[in-house]
CSV table of C-alpha atoms in Angstrom, one decimal:
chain,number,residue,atom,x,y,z
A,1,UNK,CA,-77.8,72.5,78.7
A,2,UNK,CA,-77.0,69.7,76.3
A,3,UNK,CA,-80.2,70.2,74.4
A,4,UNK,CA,-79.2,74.0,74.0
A,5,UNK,CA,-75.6,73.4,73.0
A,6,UNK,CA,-77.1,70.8,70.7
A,7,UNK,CA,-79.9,73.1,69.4
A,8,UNK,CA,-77.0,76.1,68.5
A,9,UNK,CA,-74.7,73.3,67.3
A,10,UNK,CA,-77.0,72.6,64.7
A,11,UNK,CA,-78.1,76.0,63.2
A,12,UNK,CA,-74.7,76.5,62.5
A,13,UNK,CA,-74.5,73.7,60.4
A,14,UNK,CA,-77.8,75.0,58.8
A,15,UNK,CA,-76.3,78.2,57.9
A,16,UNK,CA,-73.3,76.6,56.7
A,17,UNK,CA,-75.7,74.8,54.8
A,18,UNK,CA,-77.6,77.4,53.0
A,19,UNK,CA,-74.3,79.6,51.9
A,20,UNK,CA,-72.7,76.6,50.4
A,21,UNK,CA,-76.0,76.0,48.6
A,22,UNK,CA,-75.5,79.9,47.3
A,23,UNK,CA,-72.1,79.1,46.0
A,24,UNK,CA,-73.7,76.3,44.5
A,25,UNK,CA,-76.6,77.9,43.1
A,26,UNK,CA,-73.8,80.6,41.8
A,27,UNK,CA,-72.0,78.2,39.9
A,28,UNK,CA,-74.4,76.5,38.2
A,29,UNK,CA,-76.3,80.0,37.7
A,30,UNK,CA,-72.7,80.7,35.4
A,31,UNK,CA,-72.3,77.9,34.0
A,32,UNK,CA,-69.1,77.3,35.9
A,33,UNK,CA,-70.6,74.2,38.2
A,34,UNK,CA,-69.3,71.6,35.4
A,35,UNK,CA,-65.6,72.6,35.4
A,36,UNK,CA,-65.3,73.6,39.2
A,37,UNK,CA,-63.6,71.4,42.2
A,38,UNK,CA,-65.4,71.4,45.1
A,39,UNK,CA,-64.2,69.9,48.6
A,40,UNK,CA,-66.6,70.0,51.8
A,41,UNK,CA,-64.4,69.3,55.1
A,42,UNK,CA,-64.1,69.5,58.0
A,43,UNK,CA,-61.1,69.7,60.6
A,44,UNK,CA,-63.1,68.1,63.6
A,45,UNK,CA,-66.5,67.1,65.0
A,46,UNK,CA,-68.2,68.0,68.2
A,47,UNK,CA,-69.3,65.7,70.9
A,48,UNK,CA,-72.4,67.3,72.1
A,49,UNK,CA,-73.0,65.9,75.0
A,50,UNK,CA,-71.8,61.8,73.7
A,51,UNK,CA,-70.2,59.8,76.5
A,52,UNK,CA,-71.4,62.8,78.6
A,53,UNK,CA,-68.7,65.6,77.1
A,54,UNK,CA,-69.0,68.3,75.1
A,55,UNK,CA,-66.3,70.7,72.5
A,56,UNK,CA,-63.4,68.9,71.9
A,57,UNK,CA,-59.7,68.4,73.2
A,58,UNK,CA,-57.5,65.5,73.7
A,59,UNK,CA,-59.8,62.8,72.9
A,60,UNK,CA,-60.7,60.9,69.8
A,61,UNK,CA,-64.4,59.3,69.7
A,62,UNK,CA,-65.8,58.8,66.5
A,63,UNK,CA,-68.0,62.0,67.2
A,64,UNK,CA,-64.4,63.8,66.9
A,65,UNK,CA,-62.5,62.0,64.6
A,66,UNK,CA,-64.9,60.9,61.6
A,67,UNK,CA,-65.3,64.4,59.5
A,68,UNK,CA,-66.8,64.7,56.4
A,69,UNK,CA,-64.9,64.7,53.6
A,70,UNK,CA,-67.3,65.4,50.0
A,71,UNK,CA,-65.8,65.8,46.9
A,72,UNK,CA,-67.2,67.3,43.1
A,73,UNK,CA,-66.0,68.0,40.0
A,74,UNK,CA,-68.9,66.4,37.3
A,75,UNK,CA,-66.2,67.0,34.3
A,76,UNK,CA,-63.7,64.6,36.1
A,77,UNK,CA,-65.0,62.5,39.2
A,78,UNK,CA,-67.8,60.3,39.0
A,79,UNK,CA,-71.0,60.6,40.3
A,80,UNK,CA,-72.9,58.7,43.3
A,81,UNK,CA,-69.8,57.1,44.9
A,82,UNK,CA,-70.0,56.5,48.7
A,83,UNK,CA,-66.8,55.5,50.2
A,84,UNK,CA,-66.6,54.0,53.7
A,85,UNK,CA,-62.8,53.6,53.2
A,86,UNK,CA,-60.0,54.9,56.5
A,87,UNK,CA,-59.0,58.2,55.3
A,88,UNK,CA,-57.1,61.2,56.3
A,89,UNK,CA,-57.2,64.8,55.6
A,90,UNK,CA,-53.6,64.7,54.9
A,91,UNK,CA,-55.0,62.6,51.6
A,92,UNK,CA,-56.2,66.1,49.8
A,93,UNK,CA,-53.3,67.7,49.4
A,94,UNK,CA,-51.6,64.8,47.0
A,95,UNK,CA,-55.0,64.6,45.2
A,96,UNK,CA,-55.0,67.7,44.0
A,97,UNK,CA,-51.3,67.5,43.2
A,98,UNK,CA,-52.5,64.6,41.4
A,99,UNK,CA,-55.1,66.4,39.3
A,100,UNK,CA,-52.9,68.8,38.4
A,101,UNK,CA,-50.5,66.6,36.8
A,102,UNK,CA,-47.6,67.5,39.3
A,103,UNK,CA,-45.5,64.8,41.1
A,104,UNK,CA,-45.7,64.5,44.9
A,105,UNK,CA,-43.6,65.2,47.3
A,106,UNK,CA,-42.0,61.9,49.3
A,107,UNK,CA,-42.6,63.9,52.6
A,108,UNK,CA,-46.4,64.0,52.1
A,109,UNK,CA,-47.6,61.9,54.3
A,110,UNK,CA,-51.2,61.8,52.6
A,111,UNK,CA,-52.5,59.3,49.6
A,112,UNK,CA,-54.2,60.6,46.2
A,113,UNK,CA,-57.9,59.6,46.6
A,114,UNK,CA,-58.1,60.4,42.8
A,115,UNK,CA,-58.3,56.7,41.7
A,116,UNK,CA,-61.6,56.5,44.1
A,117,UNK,CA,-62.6,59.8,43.1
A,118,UNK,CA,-62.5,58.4,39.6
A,119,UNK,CA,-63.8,55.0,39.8
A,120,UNK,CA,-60.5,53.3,38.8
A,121,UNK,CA,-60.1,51.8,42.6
A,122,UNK,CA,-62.7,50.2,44.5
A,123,UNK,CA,-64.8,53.0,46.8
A,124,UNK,CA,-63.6,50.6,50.1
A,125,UNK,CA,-59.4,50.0,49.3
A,126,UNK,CA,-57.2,53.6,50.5
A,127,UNK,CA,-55.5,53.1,53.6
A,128,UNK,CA,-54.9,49.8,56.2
A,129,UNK,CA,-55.0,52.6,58.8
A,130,UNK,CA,-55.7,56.4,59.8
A,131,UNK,CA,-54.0,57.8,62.5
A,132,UNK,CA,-54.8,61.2,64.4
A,133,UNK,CA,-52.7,63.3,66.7
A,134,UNK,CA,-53.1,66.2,69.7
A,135,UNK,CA,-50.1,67.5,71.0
A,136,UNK,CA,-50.7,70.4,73.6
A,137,UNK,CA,-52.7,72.1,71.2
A,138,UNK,CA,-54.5,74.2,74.2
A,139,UNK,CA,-52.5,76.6,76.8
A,140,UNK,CA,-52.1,75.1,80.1
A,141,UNK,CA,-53.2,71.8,78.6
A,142,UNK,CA,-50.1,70.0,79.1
A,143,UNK,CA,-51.9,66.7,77.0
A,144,UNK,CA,-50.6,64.2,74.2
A,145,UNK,CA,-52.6,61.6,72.8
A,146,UNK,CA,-52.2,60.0,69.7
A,147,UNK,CA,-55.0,57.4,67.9
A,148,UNK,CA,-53.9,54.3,66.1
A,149,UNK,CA,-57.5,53.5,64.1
A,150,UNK,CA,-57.4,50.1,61.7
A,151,UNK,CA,-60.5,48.7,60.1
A,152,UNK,CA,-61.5,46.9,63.1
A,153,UNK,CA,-59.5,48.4,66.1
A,154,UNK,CA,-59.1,51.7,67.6
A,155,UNK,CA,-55.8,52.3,70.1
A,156,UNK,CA,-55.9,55.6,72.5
A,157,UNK,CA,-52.7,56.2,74.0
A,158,UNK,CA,-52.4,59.6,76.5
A,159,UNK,CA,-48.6,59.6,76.2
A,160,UNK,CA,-47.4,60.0,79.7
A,161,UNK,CA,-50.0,58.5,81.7
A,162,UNK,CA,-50.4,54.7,82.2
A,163,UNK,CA,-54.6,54.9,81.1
A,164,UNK,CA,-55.4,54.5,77.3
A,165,UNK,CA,-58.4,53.4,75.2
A,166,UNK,CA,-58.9,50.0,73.0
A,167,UNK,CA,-62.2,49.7,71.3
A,168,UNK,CA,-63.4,47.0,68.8
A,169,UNK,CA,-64.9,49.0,66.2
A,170,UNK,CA,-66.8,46.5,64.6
A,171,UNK,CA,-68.9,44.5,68.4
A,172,UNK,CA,-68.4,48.4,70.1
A,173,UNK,CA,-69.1,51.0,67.3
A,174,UNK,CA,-70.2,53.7,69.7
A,175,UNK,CA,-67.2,53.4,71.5
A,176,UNK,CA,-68.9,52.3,75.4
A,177,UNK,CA,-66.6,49.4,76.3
A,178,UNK,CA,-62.9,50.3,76.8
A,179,UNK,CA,-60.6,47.0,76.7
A,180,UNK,CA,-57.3,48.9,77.2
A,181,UNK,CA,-57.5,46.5,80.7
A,182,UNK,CA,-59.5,43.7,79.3
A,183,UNK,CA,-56.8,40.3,79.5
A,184,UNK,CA,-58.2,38.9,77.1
A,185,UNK,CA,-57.2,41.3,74.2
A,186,UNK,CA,-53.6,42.4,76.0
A,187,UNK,CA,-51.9,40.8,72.5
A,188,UNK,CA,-54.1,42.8,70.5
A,189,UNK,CA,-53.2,46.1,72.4
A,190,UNK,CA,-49.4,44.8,72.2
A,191,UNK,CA,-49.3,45.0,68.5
A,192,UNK,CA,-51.6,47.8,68.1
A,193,UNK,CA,-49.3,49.7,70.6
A,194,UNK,CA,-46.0,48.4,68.1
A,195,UNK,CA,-48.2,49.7,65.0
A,196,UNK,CA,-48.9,52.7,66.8
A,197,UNK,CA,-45.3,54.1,67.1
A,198,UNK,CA,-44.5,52.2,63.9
A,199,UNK,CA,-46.9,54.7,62.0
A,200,UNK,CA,-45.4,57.7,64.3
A,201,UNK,CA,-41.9,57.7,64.0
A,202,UNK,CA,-42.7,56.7,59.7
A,203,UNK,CA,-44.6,60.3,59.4
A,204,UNK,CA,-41.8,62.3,61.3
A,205,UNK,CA,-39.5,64.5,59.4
A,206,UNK,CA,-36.1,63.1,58.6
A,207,UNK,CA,-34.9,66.0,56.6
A,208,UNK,CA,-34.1,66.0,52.6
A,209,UNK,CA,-33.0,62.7,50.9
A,210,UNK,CA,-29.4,61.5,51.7
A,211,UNK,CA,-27.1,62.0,48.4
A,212,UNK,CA,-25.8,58.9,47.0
A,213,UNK,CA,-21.9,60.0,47.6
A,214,UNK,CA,-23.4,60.7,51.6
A,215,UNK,CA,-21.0,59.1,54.2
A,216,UNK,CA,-23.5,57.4,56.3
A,217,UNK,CA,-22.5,56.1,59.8
């Protein structure tokens, strides 16, 4: 079953595949390629079949979580730049507020990747962290889980249950030893768990800016 779900998985991807090459072949075909933005991205992965699962839902392996995120524009970005730096899809809105030459919002919670994009900023320096959410996003599917991900950690927490996930990214990269019990790491979890709900309650929404003649109590 795996194989098939595997098998249709990736003929979609092939057919997505050929119609963006269309587009492509479009734009260069009227001489528009040069002077047109392109973003390729994706809102979430599939695990077909990895640690034994398959579709998606309230988890937040690396199968799920890492999307691809290509950017092109030959009259502004350069050319050949591979980033592995922790980014979020909330990082495209501000970019192309960016490129536009309008200010952004202090809500946003995303980052302008335009000094990547342009080679003014090293391909690896963005964010210290990426964070990803799922909040009873399915009907009868009364789950939350959030994920904390730094370069070298990655903290699952299902928020009412006492189980969660703690991988070491760089010794674990496929994500097959969970040390949310492990003793030895219980300090690590601590401040990943602080960091965690840190980065939460920082990307809520407090409202618009207090005034400066606001009576605050």
């Amino acid at each position: 079953d795996i194989q098939l779900v595997r098998a249709a998985y990736y003929a979609m991807i092939e057919l997505v595949d050929e119609q963006i090459g269309r587009v492509l072949d479009l734009l260069e075909e009227t001489s528009q390629l040069e002077r047109t933005l392109i973003i390729f991205n994706s809102d979430h992965g599939e695990m077909l079949g990895d640690h034994g699962l398959t579709r998606k839902g309230c988890r937040f392996y690396e199968g799920l979580v890492k999307v691809p995120l290509l950017w092109s524009w030959p009259a502004l970005l350069m050319k050949g730049i591979v980033s592995d730096a922790l980014v979020e899809l909330t990082d495209i809105a501000p970019t192309l507020l960016e490129i536009v030459g309008l200010d952004i919002p202090r809500q946003m919670h995303g980052r302008s990747l335009l000094p990547i994009l342009t080679g003014q900023s090293p391909p690896g320096d963005h964010r210290e962290y990426v964070r990803s959410e799922y909040y009873d996003a399915q009907e009868h599917n009364q789950a939350f889980g959030t994920m904390y991900r730094d370069s070298r950690w990655k903290l699952v927490v299902y928020h009412g249950h006492p189980f969660g996930e703690l991988y070491d990214m760089e010794d674990d990269p496929n994500e097959f030893t969970n040390l949310w019990d492990d003793p030895d790491v219980q300090g690590v979890k601590l401040q990943l768990m602080k960091a965690s709900l840190d980065s939460t309650v920082l990307a809520m929404d407090i409202g618009p800016p207090l005034s400066p003649e606001a009576n605050v109590n």
